[in-house]
Coordinates of N, CA, C and O in Angstrom, one line a residue:
X1 N -64.5 -47.9 -10.5 CA -64.8 -46.5 -10.9 C -63.8 -45.5 -10.1 O -63.0 -44.9 -10.5
X2 N -64.3 -45.3 -8.8 CA -63.6 -44.4 -7.9 C -63.0 -45.3 -6.7 O -63.7 -46.2 -6.3
X3 N -61.9 -44.9 -6.3 CA -61.2 -45.5 -5.3 C -61.3 -44.8 -4.0 O -61.5 -45.3 -2.9
X4 N -61.2 -43.5 -4.1 CA -61.3 -42.6 -2.9 C -62.0 -41.3 -3.2 O -61.5 -40.6 -4.2
X5 N -63.0 -40.9 -2.5 CA -63.8 -39.7 -2.8 C -63.6 -38.8 -1.6 O -63.8 -39.2 -0.5
X6 N -63.3 -37.5 -2.0 CA -63.3 -36.5 -0.9 C -64.6 -35.7 -0.9 O -65.0 -35.3 -2.0
X7 N -65.2 -35.5 0.2 CA -66.5 -34.7 0.2 C -66.1 -33.5 1.2 O -65.6 -33.8 2.3
X8 N -66.4 -32.4 0.8 CA -66.2 -31.1 1.6 C -67.5 -30.8 2.2 O -68.6 -30.8 1.5
X9 N -67.5 -30.4 3.4 CA -68.8 -30.0 4.2 C -68.5 -28.9 5.0 O -67.4 -28.6 5.5
X10 N -69.6 -28.1 5.2 CA -69.5 -26.9 6.2 C -70.6 -27.2 7.2 O -70.8 -26.3 8.1
X11 N -71.3 -28.2 7.1 CA -72.4 -28.5 8.1 C -73.7 -27.9 7.7 O -74.7 -28.1 8.4
X12 N -73.7 -27.1 6.5 CA -75.0 -26.5 6.1 C -76.0 -27.5 5.6 O -75.5 -28.7 5.2
X13 N -77.2 -27.2 5.4 CA -78.2 -28.2 4.8 C -77.8 -28.5 3.3 O -77.9 -29.7 3.0
X14 N -77.4 -27.6 2.6 CA -76.9 -27.9 1.3 C -75.7 -28.8 1.2 O -75.7 -29.8 0.4
X15 N -74.8 -28.6 2.0 CA -73.6 -29.5 2.1 C -74.0 -30.8 2.7 O -73.4 -31.9 2.2
X16 N -75.0 -30.9 3.5 CA -75.4 -32.3 3.9 C -76.0 -33.1 2.8 O -75.9 -34.3 2.9
X17 N -76.6 -32.5 1.8 CA -77.2 -33.2 0.6 C -76.0 -33.7 -0.1 O -76.0 -34.8 -0.6
X18 N -74.9 -32.9 -0.2 CA -73.7 -33.3 -0.9 C -73.1 -34.5 -0.2 O -72.6 -35.5 -0.9
X19 N -73.1 -34.4 1.1 CA -72.5 -35.5 1.9 C -73.3 -36.8 1.7 O -72.7 -37.9 1.5
X20 N -74.6 -36.7 1.7 CA -75.4 -37.9 1.5 C -75.2 -38.5 0.1 O -75.1 -39.8 0.0
X21 N -75.1 -37.7 -0.8 CA -74.8 -38.2 -2.2 C -73.5 -38.8 -2.3 O -73.2 -39.9 -2.9
X22 N -72.5 -38.2 -1.7 CA -71.1 -38.8 -1.6 C -71.1 -40.1 -0.9 O -70.3 -41.1 -1.4
X23 N -71.7 -40.3 0.2 CA -71.8 -41.5 0.9 C -72.4 -42.6 0.0 O -71.9 -43.7 -0.1
X24 N -73.5 -42.2 -0.6 CA -74.2 -43.2 -1.5 C -73.3 -43.6 -2.6 O -73.3 -44.8 -3.0
X25 N -72.6 -42.6 -3.3 CA -71.8 -43.0 -4.4 C -70.5 -43.9 -3.9 O -70.2 -44.8 -4.6
X26 N -70.0 -43.6 -2.8 CA -68.9 -44.4 -2.2 C -69.4 -45.8 -2.0 O -68.7 -46.8 -2.2
X27 N -70.6 -46.0 -1.4 CA -71.2 -47.3 -1.0 C -71.4 -48.0 -2.4 O -71.0 -49.2 -2.5
X28 N -71.9 -47.3 -3.4 CA -72.1 -48.0 -4.6 C -70.9 -48.5 -5.4 O -70.8 -49.5 -6.0
X29 N -69.8 -47.7 -5.3 CA -68.7 -47.9 -6.1 C -67.7 -48.7 -5.2 O -66.6 -49.1 -5.7
X30 N -67.8 -48.9 -4.0 CA -66.9 -49.5 -3.1 C -65.7 -48.5 -2.7 O -64.6 -49.0 -2.3
X31 N -65.9 -47.2 -2.9 CA -64.8 -46.4 -2.7 C -64.7 -46.0 -1.2 O -65.7 -46.0 -0.5
X32 N -63.5 -45.5 -0.7 CA -63.3 -45.0 0.6 C -63.7 -43.6 0.6 O -63.7 -43.0 -0.5
X33 N -64.0 -43.0 1.6 CA -64.5 -41.6 1.7 C -63.5 -40.8 2.6 O -63.2 -41.3 3.7
X34 N -63.2 -39.6 2.2 CA -62.5 -38.7 3.0 C -63.4 -37.5 3.2 O -63.8 -36.9 2.2
X35 N -63.8 -37.1 4.4 CA -64.7 -36.0 4.7 C -63.9 -34.9 5.3 O -63.1 -35.2 6.2
X36 N -64.0 -33.7 4.8 CA -63.1 -32.6 5.2 C -64.0 -31.4 5.5 O -65.0 -31.1 4.8
X37 N -63.6 -30.7 6.6 CA -64.2 -29.4 7.0 C -63.0 -28.5 7.1 O -62.1 -28.8 7.9
X38 N -63.0 -27.4 6.4 CA -62.0 -26.4 6.5 C -62.4 -25.4 7.6 O -63.6 -24.8 7.5
X39 N -61.5 -25.2 8.5 CA -61.7 -24.3 9.6 C -60.9 -23.1 9.4 O -59.7 -23.2 9.2
X40 N -61.5 -21.8 9.6 CA -60.7 -20.7 9.4 C -59.7 -20.4 10.5 O -60.0 -20.8 11.6
X41 N -58.7 -19.6 10.3 CA -57.9 -19.2 11.3 C -58.5 -18.0 11.8 O -59.3 -17.2 11.0
X42 N -58.2 -17.6 13.0 CA -58.8 -16.4 13.6 C -58.3 -15.1 12.9 O -57.0 -15.1 12.7
X43 N -59.1 -14.3 12.2 CA -58.6 -13.1 11.5 C -57.8 -12.1 12.5 O -58.3 -11.7 13.4
X44 N -56.6 -11.9 12.2 CA -55.8 -10.9 12.8 C -56.3 -9.6 12.4 O -57.1 -9.4 11.5
X45 N -55.9 -8.5 13.0 CA -56.3 -7.2 12.8 C -56.2 -6.9 11.2 O -55.0 -6.9 10.8
X46 N -57.2 -6.5 10.5 CA -57.1 -6.0 9.1 C -56.8 -4.6 9.0 O -56.4 -4.2 8.0
X47 N -57.1 -3.9 10.0 CA -57.0 -2.5 9.9 C -56.1 -2.0 11.1 O -56.1 -2.4 12.2
X48 N -55.3 -1.0 10.8 CA -54.5 -0.4 11.9 C -55.4 0.1 13.0 O -56.5 0.6 12.7
X49 N -55.0 -0.1 14.1 CA -55.8 0.4 15.3 C -57.0 -0.5 15.6 O -57.9 -0.2 16.5
X50 N -57.1 -1.7 14.9 CA -58.2 -2.6 15.2 C -58.1 -3.2 16.6 O -57.1 -3.2 17.2
X51 N -59.2 -3.7 17.1 CA -59.2 -4.2 18.5 C -58.4 -5.6 18.4 O -58.8 -6.5 17.7
X52 N -57.4 -5.6 19.2 CA -56.6 -6.9 19.3 C -57.1 -7.7 20.5 O -57.3 -7.2 21.5
X53 N -57.1 -9.0 20.3 CA -57.4 -10.0 21.4 C -56.1 -10.5 21.9 O -55.1 -10.6 21.2
X54 N -56.2 -11.0 23.2 CA -55.1 -11.6 23.7 C -54.9 -12.9 23.0 O -55.8 -13.5 22.6
X55 N -53.7 -13.4 23.0 CA -53.3 -14.6 22.3 C -54.1 -15.9 22.9 O -54.6 -16.7 22.1
X56 N -54.3 -15.8 24.2 CA -55.0 -16.9 24.9 C -56.5 -16.9 24.3 O -57.0 -18.0 24.1
X57 N -57.1 -15.7 24.1 CA -58.5 -15.7 23.6 C -58.5 -16.1 22.2 O -59.5 -16.8 21.7
X58 N -57.6 -15.7 21.3 CA -57.5 -16.2 19.9 C -57.4 -17.7 19.9 O -58.1 -18.4 19.2
X59 N -56.6 -18.2 20.8 CA -56.3 -19.7 20.8 C -57.7 -20.4 21.3 O -58.0 -21.5 20.7
X60 N -58.3 -19.7 22.2 CA -59.7 -20.4 22.7 C -60.7 -20.4 21.5 O -61.3 -21.4 21.3
X61 N -60.8 -19.3 20.8 CA -61.7 -19.3 19.7 C -61.3 -20.2 18.6 O -62.2 -21.0 18.1
X62 N -60.0 -20.3 18.2 CA -59.6 -21.3 17.2 C -59.8 -22.7 17.6 O -60.3 -23.6 16.8
X63 N -59.6 -23.0 18.9 CA -59.9 -24.4 19.4 C -61.4 -24.7 19.4 O -61.8 -25.8 19.1
X64 N -62.2 -23.7 19.7 CA -63.7 -23.9 19.7 C -64.1 -24.2 18.2 O -64.9 -25.2 18.0
X65 N -63.6 -23.4 17.2 CA -63.9 -23.7 15.9 C -63.4 -25.1 15.4 O -64.1 -25.8 14.6
X66 N -62.3 -25.5 15.8 CA -61.6 -26.8 15.5 C -62.5 -27.9 16.0 O -62.8 -28.9 15.3
X67 N -63.0 -27.8 17.2 CA -63.8 -28.8 17.9 C -65.2 -28.9 17.2 O -65.8 -29.9 17.0
X68 N -65.8 -27.7 16.8 CA -67.1 -27.8 16.1 C -66.9 -28.4 14.7 O -67.8 -29.2 14.3
X69 N -65.7 -28.1 14.1 CA -65.5 -28.7 12.8 C -65.3 -30.2 12.9 O -65.9 -30.9 12.1
X70 N -64.6 -30.6 14.0 CA -64.4 -32.0 14.1 C -65.7 -32.8 14.4 O -66.0 -33.9 14.0
X71 N -66.6 -32.2 15.2 CA -67.9 -32.7 15.4 C -68.7 -32.9 14.1 O -69.4 -33.9 13.9
X72 N -68.7 -31.9 13.2 CA -69.2 -32.0 11.8 C -68.7 -33.3 11.1 O -69.5 -34.1 10.6
X73 N -67.4 -33.4 10.9 CA -66.9 -34.5 10.2 C -67.1 -35.8 10.9 O -67.3 -36.9 10.3
X74 N -67.1 -35.9 12.2 CA -67.3 -37.1 13.0 C -68.7 -37.7 12.7 O -68.9 -38.9 12.6
X75 N -69.7 -36.7 12.7 CA -71.0 -37.1 12.4 C -71.1 -37.7 11.0 O -71.9 -38.8 10.8
X76 N -70.5 -37.1 10.0 CA -70.5 -37.7 8.7 C -69.8 -39.1 8.7 O -70.3 -40.0 8.1
X77 N -68.7 -39.2 9.3 CA -68.0 -40.4 9.4 C -68.9 -41.5 10.0 O -69.0 -42.7 9.5
X78 N -69.6 -41.2 11.0 CA -70.5 -42.2 11.6 C -71.6 -42.6 10.7 O -71.9 -43.8 10.5
X79 N -72.2 -41.6 9.9 CA -73.2 -41.9 8.9 C -72.7 -42.9 7.8 O -73.3 -43.8 7.4
X80 N -71.5 -42.5 7.3 CA -70.9 -43.4 6.2 C -70.6 -44.7 6.7 O -70.8 -45.7 6.0
X81 N -70.0 -44.9 7.9 CA -69.6 -46.2 8.4 C -70.8 -47.1 8.7 O -70.8 -48.4 8.6
X82 N -72.0 -46.4 9.0 CA -73.2 -47.2 9.2 C -73.6 -47.9 7.8 O -74.2 -48.8 7.8
X83 N -73.2 -47.3 6.7 CA -73.6 -47.8 5.4 C -72.3 -48.6 4.8 O -72.4 -48.9 3.6
X84 N -71.4 -48.9 5.6 CA -70.3 -49.8 5.3 C -69.2 -49.1 4.4 O -68.4 -49.7 3.8
X85 N -69.2 -47.7 4.6 CA -68.2 -47.0 3.8 C -67.0 -46.7 4.7 O -67.1 -46.0 5.8
X86 N -65.8 -47.1 4.4 CA -64.5 -46.7 5.1 C -64.4 -45.3 5.0 O -64.3 -44.7 3.9
X87 N -64.2 -44.6 6.2 CA -64.1 -43.1 6.1 C -63.1 -42.6 6.9 O -62.8 -43.1 8.1
X88 N -62.5 -41.5 6.4 CA -61.6 -40.8 7.2 C -62.1 -39.4 7.4 O -62.5 -38.7 6.5
X89 N -62.0 -38.9 8.6 CA -62.6 -37.5 8.9 C -61.4 -36.5 9.2 O -60.6 -36.8 10.1
X90 N -61.5 -35.4 8.5 CA -60.3 -34.4 8.6 C -60.9 -33.0 8.9 O -61.9 -32.6 8.3
X91 N -60.2 -32.3 9.7 CA -60.4 -30.8 9.8 C -59.1 -30.2 9.4 O -58.1 -30.6 9.9
X92 N -59.2 -29.1 8.7 CA -58.0 -28.5 8.2 C -58.1 -27.0 8.4 O -59.1 -26.4 8.2
X93 N -57.0 -26.3 9.0 CA -57.0 -24.9 9.2 C -56.5 -24.2 8.0 O -55.4 -24.6 7.5
X94 N -57.3 -23.3 7.4 CA -56.9 -22.5 6.3 C -57.8 -21.3 6.1 O -59.0 -21.5 6.3
X95 N -57.3 -20.2 5.6 CA -58.1 -19.2 5.2 C -58.6 -19.2 3.8 O -59.5 -18.6 3.5
X96 N -58.0 -20.1 3.0 CA -58.4 -20.3 1.7 C -59.0 -21.7 1.5 O -58.3 -22.7 1.3
X97 N -60.2 -21.8 1.5 CA -61.0 -23.0 1.6 C -60.7 -23.9 0.4 O -60.4 -25.1 0.5
X98 N -60.8 -23.3 -0.8 CA -60.5 -24.1 -2.0 C -59.2 -24.7 -2.1 O -59.1 -25.8 -2.5
X99 N -58.2 -23.9 -1.7 CA -56.9 -24.5 -1.7 C -56.7 -25.7 -0.8 O -56.1 -26.7 -1.1
X100 N -57.3 -25.6 0.4 CA -57.2 -26.6 1.5 C -58.0 -27.8 0.9 O -57.4 -29.0 1.2
X101 N -59.0 -27.7 0.3 CA -59.8 -28.9 -0.4 C -59.0 -29.6 -1.4 O -58.9 -30.8 -1.3
X102 N -58.4 -28.8 -2.3 CA -57.7 -29.4 -3.4 C -56.4 -30.1 -2.8 O -56.0 -31.2 -3.2
X103 N -55.7 -29.4 -1.8 CA -54.5 -30.0 -1.3 C -54.9 -31.3 -0.5 O -54.1 -32.2 -0.6
X104 N -56.0 -31.4 0.3 CA -56.4 -32.5 0.9 C -56.7 -33.7 0.0 O -56.3 -34.8 0.3
X105 N -57.4 -33.3 -1.1 CA -57.7 -34.4 -2.2 C -56.4 -34.9 -2.7 O -56.2 -36.2 -2.9
X106 N -55.4 -34.1 -3.0 CA -54.1 -34.5 -3.6 C -53.3 -35.4 -2.5 O -52.8 -36.4 -2.7
X107 N -53.3 -34.9 -1.3 CA -52.6 -35.6 -0.2 C -53.2 -37.0 0.1 O -52.4 -37.9 0.3
X108 N -54.5 -37.0 0.0 CA -55.1 -38.3 0.3 C -55.3 -39.2 -1.0 O -56.0 -40.2 -0.8
X109 N -54.7 -38.8 -2.0 CA -54.9 -39.5 -3.3 C -56.3 -39.8 -3.7 O -56.6 -41.0 -4.0
X110 N -57.2 -38.7 -3.6 CA -58.5 -38.9 -4.0 C -58.7 -38.8 -5.5 O -57.9 -38.0 -6.2
X111 N -59.7 -39.5 -6.1 CA -59.9 -39.4 -7.6 C -61.2 -38.7 -7.8 O -61.6 -38.6 -9.0
X112 N -61.9 -38.2 -6.9 CA -63.1 -37.3 -7.1 C -63.3 -36.4 -5.8 O -63.1 -36.8 -4.7
X113 N -63.8 -35.2 -6.1 CA -64.1 -34.3 -5.1 C -65.6 -34.1 -5.3 O -66.2 -33.7 -6.3
X114 N -66.4 -34.1 -4.2 CA -67.8 -33.9 -4.1 C -68.0 -32.7 -3.2 O -67.6 -32.7 -2.1
X115 N -68.8 -31.8 -3.7 CA -69.2 -30.6 -2.8 C -70.5 -30.0 -3.2 O -71.0 -30.2 -4.3
X116 N -71.1 -29.1 -2.5 CA -72.3 -28.4 -2.8 C -71.9 -27.3 -3.6 O -70.8 -26.8 -3.8
X117 N -73.0 -26.8 -4.4 CA -72.8 -25.8 -5.4 C -72.3 -24.5 -4.8 O -71.7 -23.6 -5.4
X118 N -72.8 -24.2 -3.6 CA -72.4 -22.9 -2.9 C -72.7 -23.0 -1.5 O -73.5 -23.8 -1.1
X119 N -72.0 -22.1 -0.7 CA -72.3 -22.1 0.7 C -72.7 -20.7 1.2 O -73.6 -20.6 2.0
X120 N -72.0 -19.7 0.6 CA -72.4 -18.4 0.9 C -73.3 -17.8 0.0 O -73.5 -18.2 -1.1
X121 N -74.0 -16.7 0.5 CA -75.0 -16.0 -0.3 C -74.8 -14.6 -0.3 O -74.2 -14.0 0.6
X122 N -75.5 -13.9 -1.2 CA -75.5 -12.5 -1.2 C -74.1 -11.8 -1.3 O -73.3 -12.2 -2.0
X123 N -74.0 -10.7 -0.4 CA -72.8 -9.9 -0.5 C -71.6 -10.7 -0.1 O -70.5 -10.6 -0.8
X124 N -71.7 -11.6 0.8 CA -70.5 -12.5 1.2 C -70.0 -13.2 0.0 O -68.8 -13.4 -0.2
X125 N -71.0 -13.8 -0.8 CA -70.5 -14.5 -2.0 C -69.8 -13.6 -3.0 O -68.8 -14.0 -3.6
X126 N -70.3 -12.4 -3.1 CA -69.7 -11.5 -4.1 C -68.3 -11.0 -3.6 O -67.4 -11.0 -4.4
X127 N -68.2 -10.8 -2.3 CA -66.9 -10.4 -1.7 C -65.8 -11.5 -1.7 O -64.7 -11.3 -2.0
X128 N -66.3 -12.7 -1.3 CA -65.4 -13.8 -1.0 C -65.3 -14.7 -2.2 O -64.3 -15.5 -2.2
X129 N -66.1 -14.7 -3.1 CA -66.1 -15.5 -4.3 C -66.7 -16.9 -3.9 O -67.0 -17.2 -2.7
X130 N -66.9 -17.8 -4.9 CA -67.4 -19.1 -4.7 C -66.2 -20.1 -4.5 O -65.5 -20.2 -5.4
X131 N -66.2 -20.7 -3.4 CA -65.1 -21.7 -3.1 C -65.4 -22.8 -4.1 O -64.4 -23.4 -4.7
X132 N -66.6 -23.2 -4.4 CA -66.8 -24.3 -5.3 C -66.3 -23.9 -6.7 O -65.7 -24.7 -7.4
X133 N -66.5 -22.6 -7.2 CA -66.0 -22.2 -8.5 C -64.5 -22.3 -8.4 O -63.9 -22.7 -9.5
X134 N -63.9 -21.9 -7.4 CA -62.4 -22.0 -7.3 C -61.9 -23.4 -7.3 O -60.9 -23.8 -8.0
X135 N -62.6 -24.3 -6.7 CA -62.2 -25.8 -6.8 C -62.3 -26.3 -8.2 O -61.5 -27.0 -8.7
X136 N -63.5 -26.0 -8.8 CA -63.7 -26.4 -10.2 C -62.6 -25.9 -11.1 O -62.1 -26.5 -12.0
X137 N -62.2 -24.7 -10.9 CA -61.2 -24.0 -11.8 C -59.9 -24.5 -11.6 O -59.1 -24.7 -12.5
X138 N -59.4 -24.9 -10.3 CA -58.0 -25.3 -10.1 C -57.8 -26.8 -9.7 O -56.7 -27.2 -9.7
X139 N -58.8 -27.5 -9.7 CA -58.6 -29.0 -9.3 C -58.1 -29.7 -10.6 O -58.6 -29.4 -11.7
X140 N -57.2 -30.7 -10.4 CA -56.8 -31.5 -11.5 C -57.5 -32.9 -11.5 O -57.1 -33.7 -12.3
X141 N -58.5 -33.0 -10.6 CA -59.2 -34.3 -10.6 C -60.7 -33.9 -10.7 O -61.0 -32.7 -10.6
X142 N -61.6 -34.9 -11.2 CA -63.0 -34.4 -11.4 C -63.6 -33.9 -10.1 O -63.3 -34.4 -9.0
X143 N -64.6 -33.0 -10.3 CA -65.3 -32.4 -9.2 C -66.8 -32.6 -9.5 O -67.3 -32.2 -10.5
X144 N -67.6 -33.2 -8.6 CA -69.0 -33.5 -8.7 C -69.7 -32.4 -7.8 O -69.4 -32.3 -6.5
X145 N -70.4 -31.5 -8.5 CA -71.0 -30.4 -7.8 C -72.6 -30.7 -7.6 O -73.2 -30.9 -8.6
X146 N -73.1 -30.6 -6.4 CA -74.5 -30.9 -6.2 C -75.2 -29.8 -5.7 O -74.7 -29.0 -4.9
X147 N -76.5 -29.6 -6.1 CA -77.3 -28.5 -5.8 C -78.4 -28.9 -4.8 O -78.9 -30.0 -4.8

């Protein structure tokens, strides 16, 4: 049925449910799993006169985010491998989460994307949009959305 499944996670409780389902589906179908966490780049000044940080401080913050993201995917990889699922753990730097997920699925030749129905709530969701909706709209492979 599926050869390679990509599961996107942000470490939230809802995405943990999606991860659990993706691991179970991969184990059931004998598919390999690619787990991805998209890590944002540090936002540069959006406004003229905004407070600028030193390059070293920006680098430190981005490194911290990358390490935290890697810890999230490594934990998923460990869970999946305990169930006998071959897993690859990735962190990707991008400001556009949906594009990064779709690109990773294509690059890793995945035939299914699994993700939670939403991550953000309230005003953030209205301002930033739903990453899941963007993946659903632009992906050329099936997307399994879990609530």
